[in-house]
Amino acid sequence: MSKYIPGQPLTAVVERIEIQKLRQGDNLILGFSIGGGIDQDPGQNPFTNDKTDKGIYVTRITEKGPADVAGLREGDKIMQVNGWDMTMVTHDKARKTLTKKNQDVVRLLVTRRSLEEAVKQSMGKKQ
Amino acid sequence: MQAPAAMEAADEVLQVLDVCEAIEETREVIVTTIEEDPIRNSPPVASCGAGTKPSQDDNWGETTTAVTGTSEHSLSQEDVVRITKDLEESVGLDCRRYLGLALAVVLGLLVFLTPLAFLALPHLLWPEKLQSCGTACEGLFISVAFKLLILLLAVWALFFRPPRAGLPRVFVFRALLAVLVLLFVASYWLFYGVRILDSQDENYQGIVQYAVSLVDALLFIHYLAIVLLELRQLQPCFSVCVARSTDGEARHYNLGQLSIQRAALAILERYYCDFPVHNPALLSASKSRAAKHLAGLKVYNVDGEFPEAPAEGPGNNAAAAGMVQSQSRAMIAAAARRRDTSHNELYYEEAEHERRVRKRKSRLVVAVEEAFTHIKRMQEEEQKKAPGDVMDPREAAQAIFPSMARALQKYLRTTKQQHCHSMESIQQHLAFCITNNMTPKAFLECYLTPGPTLQYGRDHWLARKWTLISEASVTSGLKDGSTFVLRCLDFGLVVTTKRIPYIQMSEEYIDPKSHKFVLRLQSETSV
């Protein structure tokens, strides 16, 4: 994942993931945990080499939960949720965006390191 | 004031260096390189002037035996030398001290009697012309009296102290002050003689005020004396490292701005209090090792040219010198190549010695503890009841001493300290410890570790005469990097000076309200 330079557009290879929320009692759950945010300390992030990245990362995935089934993996960085940007939000805003009660489905744009490498490899093969 | 004196003709061995001389040649006094023959025990001696080596008997080394100092009553080489030197030195310096004392007394009397003379002379010489003394004038009498009293007390406090030492050269600041006082009083007398005595001034109040001004100025000179003599050297400016030449024992002291001789005096006083006593018996081991090194190799000239006996000129000297050089180089190379196992011996010998010392020490501790259990302090009530077998501390010490004597003597022999402590001194120390309720461990402490020189008997251990050897003049001040040597009969103290650096400090203000902290947040929320 490339380092974000303020003022420059951020480019990344992303994957589209659509998660159906699961109803458990009174709650709609997605089955994963998030960490990070612009109000958090980025130095503790184990999923990235860039220790200034304040984006939202997936820290845990419940087995066989909706996120696991949809293809979300631990360590993914969430770039958009239903069109809302997730690269420059506070932790609480991210949580609220993901857990809106009136939505059954969340469409995420996530990026991970393996995506970049796969694209590079395929571009290399082309040439 | 003696020139460097030689002893009687029969004993040309030693020269007494008397640095009392204020002549120019002492400026070149450097520690002369006198190779100390490792076999003989005679102390190194510094000579003054053009580096003349003292003429010694060349067979000296061959015919003396090494003195090990184990026997208590033998007169070692050091004692002989010390006694002969003491006979020689006592005459010269005393007259110098008495001269100084006499000068000081004369100056003091002059200073004190001058104001009184100023006040009394008009009454004696022209009493009828003199105006009578009014109230203000009599008030000035009181002030003169009290100021003189204060001056008397201050001079007594500052100058009337027993002298600590006899220094080689005159104390520069004191001499300056004496000259200043003399000039000052002389100028006052001059003025008095011309303006008052000759013209027979009637204004007595003016004369009294003149005397008061003299006493005021004397008090200010005394203030100057305090600042120059006492206060100036209090602030530490230099750090000196004092190292003993025989065993390398070193200490560091802080001194202020002093002349070299005063610094040497301060260092010597601290030497007696801080340095463990010099024990020549501990040095014999390294000397014997050095002797073995030298004795190991001999150089034989098998097929070389023999140097011609008389030196005909520089050419032949060069050949002879070259010969000697190549010989010594060959020796060094051979010694380096030789597989020397003396380190092995040293290692095992030291381990063995340590084991022996520890064994003897444990026996000693047990013996002393057992001996101390034989005595009990008697309480007051018991004293009245049983007056039978009561002993005072000395008798008690004598009673328990035999049971520990043997263990103690063996221990002292092993650690080579037996000539430091006599039987009498041990018993005295034992009586002292018993009187003060000290434990056996406290009694033993002064035998287990060597204490400062002052702790031991005065006559045997305190060197009578110290010699200051310095390249710079001894009345010049200490400078960064100055070195000098203080030599007594058995060893020398090498002193090096370093200046304490100038410290540049700046300040930074921290507002107490500026200490703020935030938590490091790492939340993880499950959605």
CSV table of C-alpha atoms in Angstrom, one decimal, chain B residues 46-403:
chain,number,residue,atom,x,y,z
B,46,ALA,CA,68.1,13.7,43.9
B,47,SER,CA,71.0,15.9,43.3
B,48,CYS,CA,71.0,19.5,42.4
B,49,GLY,CA,72.7,21.5,39.8
B,50,ALA,CA,74.5,20.1,36.8
B,51,GLY,CA,73.3,16.6,37.3
B,52,THR,CA,76.3,15.3,39.1
B,53,LYS,CA,75.8,11.7,40.0
B,54,PRO,CA,76.8,11.1,43.7
B,55,SER,CA,80.0,9.3,43.7
B,56,GLN,CA,79.3,5.8,45.0
B,57,ASP,CA,81.3,2.8,45.7
B,58,ASP,CA,80.9,0.6,42.6
B,59,ASN,CA,81.0,-2.6,44.6
B,60,TRP,CA,78.2,-1.5,46.7
B,61,GLY,CA,75.7,-3.7,44.9
B,62,GLU,CA,77.9,-6.8,45.1
B,63,THR,CA,78.6,-6.8,48.8
B,64,THR,CA,75.2,-5.9,50.3
B,65,THR,CA,72.6,-8.4,51.0
B,66,ALA,CA,69.0,-7.7,50.5
B,67,VAL,CA,67.2,-6.5,53.6
B,68,THR,CA,63.8,-8.1,53.9
B,69,GLY,CA,62.7,-6.3,57.1
B,70,THR,CA,61.2,-9.4,58.8
B,71,SER,CA,63.1,-9.2,62.0
B,72,GLU,CA,61.7,-6.6,64.4
B,73,HIS,CA,65.0,-5.4,65.8
B,74,SER,CA,67.3,-5.2,62.9
B,75,LEU,CA,68.4,-1.8,61.8
B,76,SER,CA,67.5,-1.7,58.2
B,77,GLN,CA,69.3,0.3,55.6
B,78,GLU,CA,66.6,3.0,55.7
B,79,ASP,CA,67.1,3.5,59.4
B,80,VAL,CA,70.8,4.0,59.1
B,81,VAL,CA,70.3,6.6,56.4
B,82,ARG,CA,67.6,8.3,58.3
B,83,ILE,CA,69.7,8.7,61.4
B,84,THR,CA,72.7,10.0,59.7
B,85,LYS,CA,70.6,12.5,57.8
B,86,ASP,CA,68.8,13.7,61.0
B,87,LEU,CA,72.1,14.5,62.6
B,88,GLU,CA,72.9,16.7,59.8
B,89,GLU,CA,69.8,18.7,59.2
B,90,SER,CA,68.8,20.1,62.5
B,91,VAL,CA,71.2,23.0,62.7
B,92,GLY,CA,70.5,25.1,59.7
B,93,LEU,CA,66.7,25.7,59.5
B,94,ASP,CA,66.1,26.7,63.1
B,95,CYS,CA,68.0,30.0,62.8
B,96,ARG,CA,65.9,30.9,59.8
B,97,ARG,CA,62.7,30.2,61.7
B,98,TYR,CA,63.8,32.3,64.7
B,99,LEU,CA,64.8,35.1,62.4
B,100,GLY,CA,61.3,35.2,60.9
B,101,LEU,CA,59.8,35.1,64.3
B,102,ALA,CA,61.9,37.9,65.5
B,103,LEU,CA,61.0,40.1,62.5
B,104,ALA,CA,57.3,39.4,63.1
B,105,VAL,CA,57.5,40.4,66.7
B,106,VAL,CA,59.3,43.6,65.9
B,107,LEU,CA,56.8,44.5,63.2
B,108,GLY,CA,53.9,43.7,65.6
B,109,LEU,CA,55.2,45.9,68.3
B,110,LEU,CA,55.8,48.7,65.9
B,111,VAL,CA,52.3,48.5,64.6
B,112,PHE,CA,50.7,48.5,68.0
B,113,LEU,CA,52.8,51.1,69.6
B,114,THR,CA,52.6,53.6,66.8
B,115,PRO,CA,49.1,54.9,67.4
B,116,LEU,CA,49.7,55.1,71.1
B,117,ALA,CA,52.9,57.0,70.4
B,118,PHE,CA,51.1,59.4,68.1
B,119,LEU,CA,48.6,60.1,70.9
B,120,ALA,CA,51.1,60.4,73.7
B,121,LEU,CA,54.0,62.4,72.1
B,122,PRO,CA,52.2,65.8,72.0
B,123,HIS,CA,51.4,65.5,75.7
B,124,LEU,CA,55.0,64.8,76.4
B,125,LEU,CA,56.7,67.3,74.1
B,126,TRP,CA,54.5,70.4,74.2
B,127,PRO,CA,51.8,70.0,76.9
B,128,GLU,CA,51.3,73.7,77.5
B,129,LYS,CA,50.5,74.6,73.8
B,130,LEU,CA,48.1,71.7,73.4
B,131,GLN,CA,44.3,72.4,73.1
B,132,SER,CA,42.3,70.5,75.7
B,133,CYS,CA,40.5,67.4,74.5
B,134,GLY,CA,36.8,68.0,74.0
B,135,THR,CA,33.9,65.5,73.9
B,136,ALA,CA,34.4,64.4,70.3
B,137,CYS,CA,38.1,64.0,70.9
B,138,GLU,CA,37.5,61.8,73.9
B,139,GLY,CA,35.0,59.7,71.9
B,140,LEU,CA,37.7,59.1,69.4
B,141,PHE,CA,39.9,57.8,72.2
B,142,ILE,CA,37.4,55.1,72.9
B,143,SER,CA,37.2,54.2,69.2
B,144,VAL,CA,41.0,54.0,69.0
B,145,ALA,CA,41.1,51.7,72.0
B,146,PHE,CA,38.5,49.3,70.7
B,147,LYS,CA,39.9,49.2,67.2
B,148,LEU,CA,43.3,48.4,68.6
B,149,LEU,CA,41.7,45.7,70.7
B,150,ILE,CA,40.0,44.2,67.6
B,151,LEU,CA,43.2,44.4,65.7
B,152,LEU,CA,45.1,42.6,68.4
B,153,LEU,CA,42.5,39.8,68.5
B,154,ALA,CA,42.5,39.6,64.7
B,155,VAL,CA,46.3,39.4,64.4
B,156,TRP,CA,46.4,36.8,67.2
B,157,ALA,CA,43.8,34.7,65.3
B,158,LEU,CA,45.5,34.9,62.0
B,159,PHE,CA,49.2,34.9,62.7
B,160,PHE,CA,49.7,33.5,66.1
B,161,ARG,CA,49.2,29.9,65.2
B,162,PRO,CA,51.8,27.1,65.6
B,163,PRO,CA,53.6,26.7,62.4
B,164,ARG,CA,52.6,23.7,60.4
B,165,ALA,CA,55.8,23.2,58.5
B,166,GLY,CA,59.1,24.7,57.4
B,167,LEU,CA,58.9,25.5,53.7
B,168,PRO,CA,61.9,25.8,51.5
B,169,ARG,CA,61.3,29.4,50.4
B,170,VAL,CA,59.8,32.4,52.1
B,171,PHE,CA,56.1,32.7,52.0
B,172,VAL,CA,55.6,35.3,49.3
B,173,PHE,CA,52.3,36.8,50.4
B,174,ARG,CA,53.4,37.2,54.0
B,175,ALA,CA,56.6,38.9,52.9
B,176,LEU,CA,54.6,41.3,50.7
B,177,LEU,CA,52.2,42.1,53.5
B,178,ALA,CA,55.1,42.7,55.9
B,179,VAL,CA,56.7,45.1,53.5
B,180,LEU,CA,53.4,46.8,52.9
B,181,VAL,CA,52.8,47.3,56.6
B,182,LEU,CA,56.3,48.6,57.1
B,183,LEU,CA,56.1,51.1,54.2
B,184,PHE,CA,52.7,52.2,55.5
B,185,VAL,CA,53.8,52.8,59.0
B,186,ALA,CA,57.0,54.5,57.9
B,187,SER,CA,55.1,56.9,55.7
B,188,TYR,CA,52.7,57.7,58.6
B,189,TRP,CA,55.7,58.3,60.8
B,190,LEU,CA,57.3,60.5,58.2
B,191,PHE,CA,54.2,62.7,57.8
B,192,TYR,CA,53.8,62.8,61.6
B,193,GLY,CA,57.4,63.8,62.1
B,194,VAL,CA,57.3,66.6,59.5
B,195,ARG,CA,53.9,68.1,59.9
B,196,ILE,CA,53.2,67.6,63.6
B,197,LEU,CA,56.4,67.2,65.6
B,198,ASP,CA,58.3,69.8,63.7
B,199,SER,CA,55.6,72.4,63.7
B,200,GLN,CA,54.2,71.4,67.1
B,201,ASP,CA,50.6,71.4,66.0
B,202,GLU,CA,48.2,72.5,68.8
B,203,ASN,CA,45.1,70.9,67.3
B,204,TYR,CA,45.0,67.8,69.4
B,205,GLN,CA,41.7,66.6,67.9
B,206,GLY,CA,43.4,66.6,64.5
B,207,ILE,CA,46.2,64.5,65.9
B,208,VAL,CA,43.7,62.0,67.4
B,209,GLN,CA,41.9,61.7,64.1
B,210,TYR,CA,45.2,61.1,62.4
B,211,ALA,CA,45.8,58.2,64.8
B,212,VAL,CA,42.3,56.8,64.2
B,213,SER,CA,42.9,56.9,60.5
B,214,LEU,CA,46.1,54.9,61.0
B,215,VAL,CA,44.3,52.2,63.0
B,216,ASP,CA,41.5,52.1,60.4
B,217,ALA,CA,44.0,51.5,57.6
B,218,LEU,CA,45.8,48.8,59.6
B,219,LEU,CA,42.5,47.0,60.0
B,220,PHE,CA,42.0,47.2,56.2
B,221,ILE,CA,45.5,45.8,55.7
B,222,HIS,CA,44.5,43.0,58.0
B,223,TYR,CA,41.4,42.4,55.8
B,224,LEU,CA,43.8,42.2,52.8
B,225,ALA,CA,45.9,39.7,54.7
B,226,ILE,CA,42.9,37.5,55.3
B,227,VAL,CA,41.9,37.6,51.7
B,228,LEU,CA,45.3,36.8,50.4
B,229,LEU,CA,46.4,34.2,52.9
B,230,GLU,CA,43.2,32.4,53.6
B,231,LEU,CA,40.3,33.1,51.3
B,232,ARG,CA,42.0,33.0,47.9
B,233,GLN,CA,42.9,29.4,48.0
B,234,LEU,CA,39.6,28.1,49.2
B,235,GLN,CA,37.8,27.9,45.9
B,236,PRO,CA,39.0,24.7,44.1
B,237,CYS,CA,40.7,25.4,40.9
B,238,PHE,CA,42.9,22.4,40.2
B,239,SER,CA,42.6,18.7,40.5
B,240,VAL,CA,45.9,17.1,41.5
B,241,CYS,CA,46.7,13.4,41.2
B,242,VAL,CA,49.1,12.2,43.8
B,243,ALA,CA,50.7,8.8,43.1
B,244,ARG,CA,53.2,7.0,45.3
B,245,SER,CA,56.2,5.8,43.3
B,246,THR,CA,56.7,2.4,45.0
B,247,ASP,CA,53.3,0.8,44.8
B,248,GLY,CA,51.2,3.2,42.6
B,249,GLU,CA,48.7,4.0,45.3
B,250,ALA,CA,47.0,7.2,44.0
B,251,ARG,CA,44.5,9.8,45.2
B,252,HIS,CA,43.0,12.9,43.7
B,253,TYR,CA,42.5,16.1,45.6
B,254,ASN,CA,41.0,19.5,44.8
B,255,LEU,CA,43.2,22.5,45.5
B,256,GLY,CA,42.7,26.2,45.0
B,257,GLN,CA,45.2,28.7,43.6
B,258,LEU,CA,48.3,28.0,45.6
B,259,SER,CA,52.0,28.3,45.1
B,260,ILE,CA,53.8,25.0,44.5
B,261,GLN,CA,55.3,24.8,48.0
B,262,ARG,CA,51.9,25.5,49.7
B,263,ALA,CA,50.3,22.9,47.5
B,264,ALA,CA,53.0,20.5,48.4
B,265,LEU,CA,52.3,21.1,52.1
B,266,ALA,CA,48.6,20.6,51.7
B,267,ILE,CA,49.2,17.4,49.7
B,268,LEU,CA,51.6,16.0,52.4
B,269,GLU,CA,49.1,16.7,55.2
B,270,ARG,CA,46.5,14.8,53.3
B,271,TYR,CA,49.0,12.1,52.4
B,272,TYR,CA,49.4,11.3,56.1
B,273,CYS,CA,45.6,11.0,56.6
B,274,ASP,CA,44.6,9.2,53.4
B,275,PHE,CA,47.3,6.9,52.0
B,276,PRO,CA,47.7,3.5,53.5
B,277,VAL,CA,51.1,3.2,55.2
B,278,HIS,CA,54.1,2.4,53.1
B,279,ASN,CA,55.1,-1.1,53.6
B,280,PRO,CA,58.5,-1.9,52.0
B,281,ALA,CA,58.2,-5.6,52.8
B,282,LEU,CA,55.4,-5.9,50.2
B,283,LEU,CA,57.7,-4.8,47.4
B,284,SER,CA,60.3,-7.5,47.7
B,285,ALA,CA,58.5,-9.9,45.4
B,286,SER,CA,58.5,-7.7,42.3
B,287,LYS,CA,62.2,-6.8,42.9
B,288,SER,CA,63.2,-10.5,43.0
B,289,ARG,CA,61.2,-11.1,39.8
B,290,ALA,CA,63.0,-8.2,38.1
B,291,ALA,CA,66.4,-9.6,39.3
B,292,LYS,CA,65.5,-13.0,37.8
B,293,HIS,CA,64.8,-11.3,34.4
B,294,LEU,CA,68.1,-9.6,34.4
B,295,ALA,CA,70.0,-12.7,35.5
B,296,GLY,CA,68.5,-14.8,32.8
B,297,LEU,CA,70.5,-13.7,29.9
B,298,LYS,CA,74.2,-12.9,29.4
B,299,VAL,CA,75.7,-11.5,26.3
B,300,TYR,CA,79.0,-13.0,25.1
B,301,ASN,CA,80.9,-11.4,22.3
B,302,VAL,CA,82.1,-14.4,20.3
B,303,ASP,CA,83.5,-13.1,17.1
B,304,GLY,CA,83.0,-9.3,17.3
B,305,GLU,CA,85.5,-6.5,17.4
B,306,PHE,CA,86.7,-5.5,20.8
B,307,PRO,CA,86.4,-1.8,21.4
B,308,GLU,CA,89.8,-0.1,22.0
B,309,ALA,CA,90.3,0.9,25.6
B,310,PRO,CA,91.0,4.7,25.5
B,311,ALA,CA,88.6,6.8,23.6
B,312,GLU,CA,90.4,8.6,20.9
B,313,GLY,CA,87.6,10.7,19.6
B,314,PRO,CA,84.1,10.7,18.6
B,315,GLY,CA,84.6,8.0,16.1
B,316,ASN,CA,85.6,5.4,18.7
B,317,ASN,CA,82.9,6.5,21.0
B,318,ALA,CA,80.4,5.9,18.4
B,319,ALA,CA,81.7,2.4,17.7
B,320,ALA,CA,81.6,1.6,21.4
B,321,ALA,CA,78.1,3.1,21.7
B,322,GLY,CA,77.0,1.1,18.7
B,323,MET,CA,78.4,-2.0,20.3
B,324,VAL,CA,76.4,-1.4,23.5
B,325,GLN,CA,73.3,-0.7,21.6
B,326,SER,CA,73.4,-3.8,19.5
B,327,GLN,CA,74.1,-5.8,22.6
B,328,SER,CA,71.1,-4.5,24.4
B,329,ARG,CA,68.9,-4.9,21.4
B,330,ALA,CA,70.1,-8.5,21.1
B,331,MET,CA,69.2,-9.0,24.7
B,332,ILE,CA,65.7,-7.6,24.3
B,333,ALA,CA,65.1,-9.8,21.2
B,334,ALA,CA,66.3,-12.9,23.0
B,335,ALA,CA,64.2,-12.1,26.0
B,336,ALA,CA,61.1,-11.7,23.8
B,337,ARG,CA,61.7,-15.0,22.1
B,338,ARG,CA,62.4,-16.9,25.2
B,339,ARG,CA,59.4,-18.9,26.5
B,340,ASP,CA,59.1,-17.3,29.8
B,341,THR,CA,57.1,-19.3,32.4
B,342,SER,CA,57.5,-16.9,35.2
B,343,HIS,CA,53.9,-15.8,34.8
B,344,ASN,CA,52.9,-19.3,35.7
B,345,GLU,CA,54.9,-19.1,38.9
B,346,LEU,CA,53.4,-15.8,39.8
B,347,TYR,CA,49.9,-17.0,39.3
B,348,TYR,CA,50.2,-20.1,41.4
B,349,GLU,CA,52.2,-18.3,44.0
B,350,GLU,CA,49.6,-15.6,44.4
B,351,ALA,CA,46.8,-18.1,44.6
B,352,GLU,CA,48.7,-20.0,47.3
B,353,HIS,CA,49.4,-16.9,49.2
B,354,GLU,CA,45.8,-15.8,49.2
B,355,ARG,CA,44.7,-19.2,50.4
B,356,ARG,CA,47.3,-19.0,53.2
B,357,VAL,CA,46.1,-15.6,54.2
B,358,ARG,CA,42.5,-16.6,54.3
B,359,LYS,CA,43.3,-19.6,56.4
B,360,ARG,CA,45.3,-17.7,58.9
B,361,LYS,CA,42.6,-15.0,59.0
B,362,SER,CA,39.9,-17.4,59.8
B,363,ARG,CA,42.0,-18.9,62.6
B,364,LEU,CA,42.7,-15.5,63.9
B,365,VAL,CA,39.0,-14.4,63.9
B,366,VAL,CA,38.0,-17.5,65.8
B,367,ALA,CA,40.8,-17.1,68.4
B,368,VAL,CA,39.9,-13.5,69.0
B,369,GLU,CA,36.2,-14.2,69.4
B,370,GLU,CA,37.0,-16.9,71.8
B,371,ALA,CA,39.3,-14.7,73.8
B,372,PHE,CA,36.7,-12.0,74.1
B,373,THR,CA,34.2,-14.4,75.6
B,374,HIS,CA,36.5,-14.8,78.6
B,375,ILE,CA,35.9,-11.3,79.8
B,376,LYS,CA,32.7,-9.7,81.0
B,377,ARG,CA,32.1,-6.2,82.1
B,378,MET,CA,31.1,-6.0,85.7
B,379,GLN,CA,28.0,-4.0,86.6
B,380,GLU,CA,27.9,-1.4,89.4
B,381,GLU,CA,26.0,-3.6,91.9
B,382,GLU,CA,28.3,-6.5,91.3
B,383,GLN,CA,31.3,-4.3,92.0
B,384,LYS,CA,30.3,-3.8,95.5
B,385,LYS,CA,29.5,-7.4,96.1
B,386,ALA,CA,32.5,-9.2,94.8
B,387,PRO,CA,35.7,-7.3,95.1
B,388,GLY,CA,37.8,-10.4,94.6
B,389,ASP,CA,39.2,-10.8,91.1
B,390,VAL,CA,38.5,-7.4,89.6
B,391,MET,CA,40.8,-6.2,86.9
B,392,ASP,CA,41.2,-2.9,85.1
B,393,PRO,CA,41.3,-2.8,81.3
B,394,ARG,CA,45.0,-3.1,81.1
B,395,GLU,CA,45.1,-6.2,83.2
B,396,ALA,CA,42.2,-7.7,81.4
B,397,ALA,CA,43.9,-7.2,78.1
B,398,GLN,CA,47.1,-8.8,79.5
B,399,ALA,CA,45.0,-11.7,80.7
B,400,ILE,CA,43.3,-12.6,77.4
B,401,PHE,CA,46.2,-11.6,75.1
B,402,PRO,CA,48.2,-14.9,75.2
B,403,SER,CA,45.3,-16.9,73.8
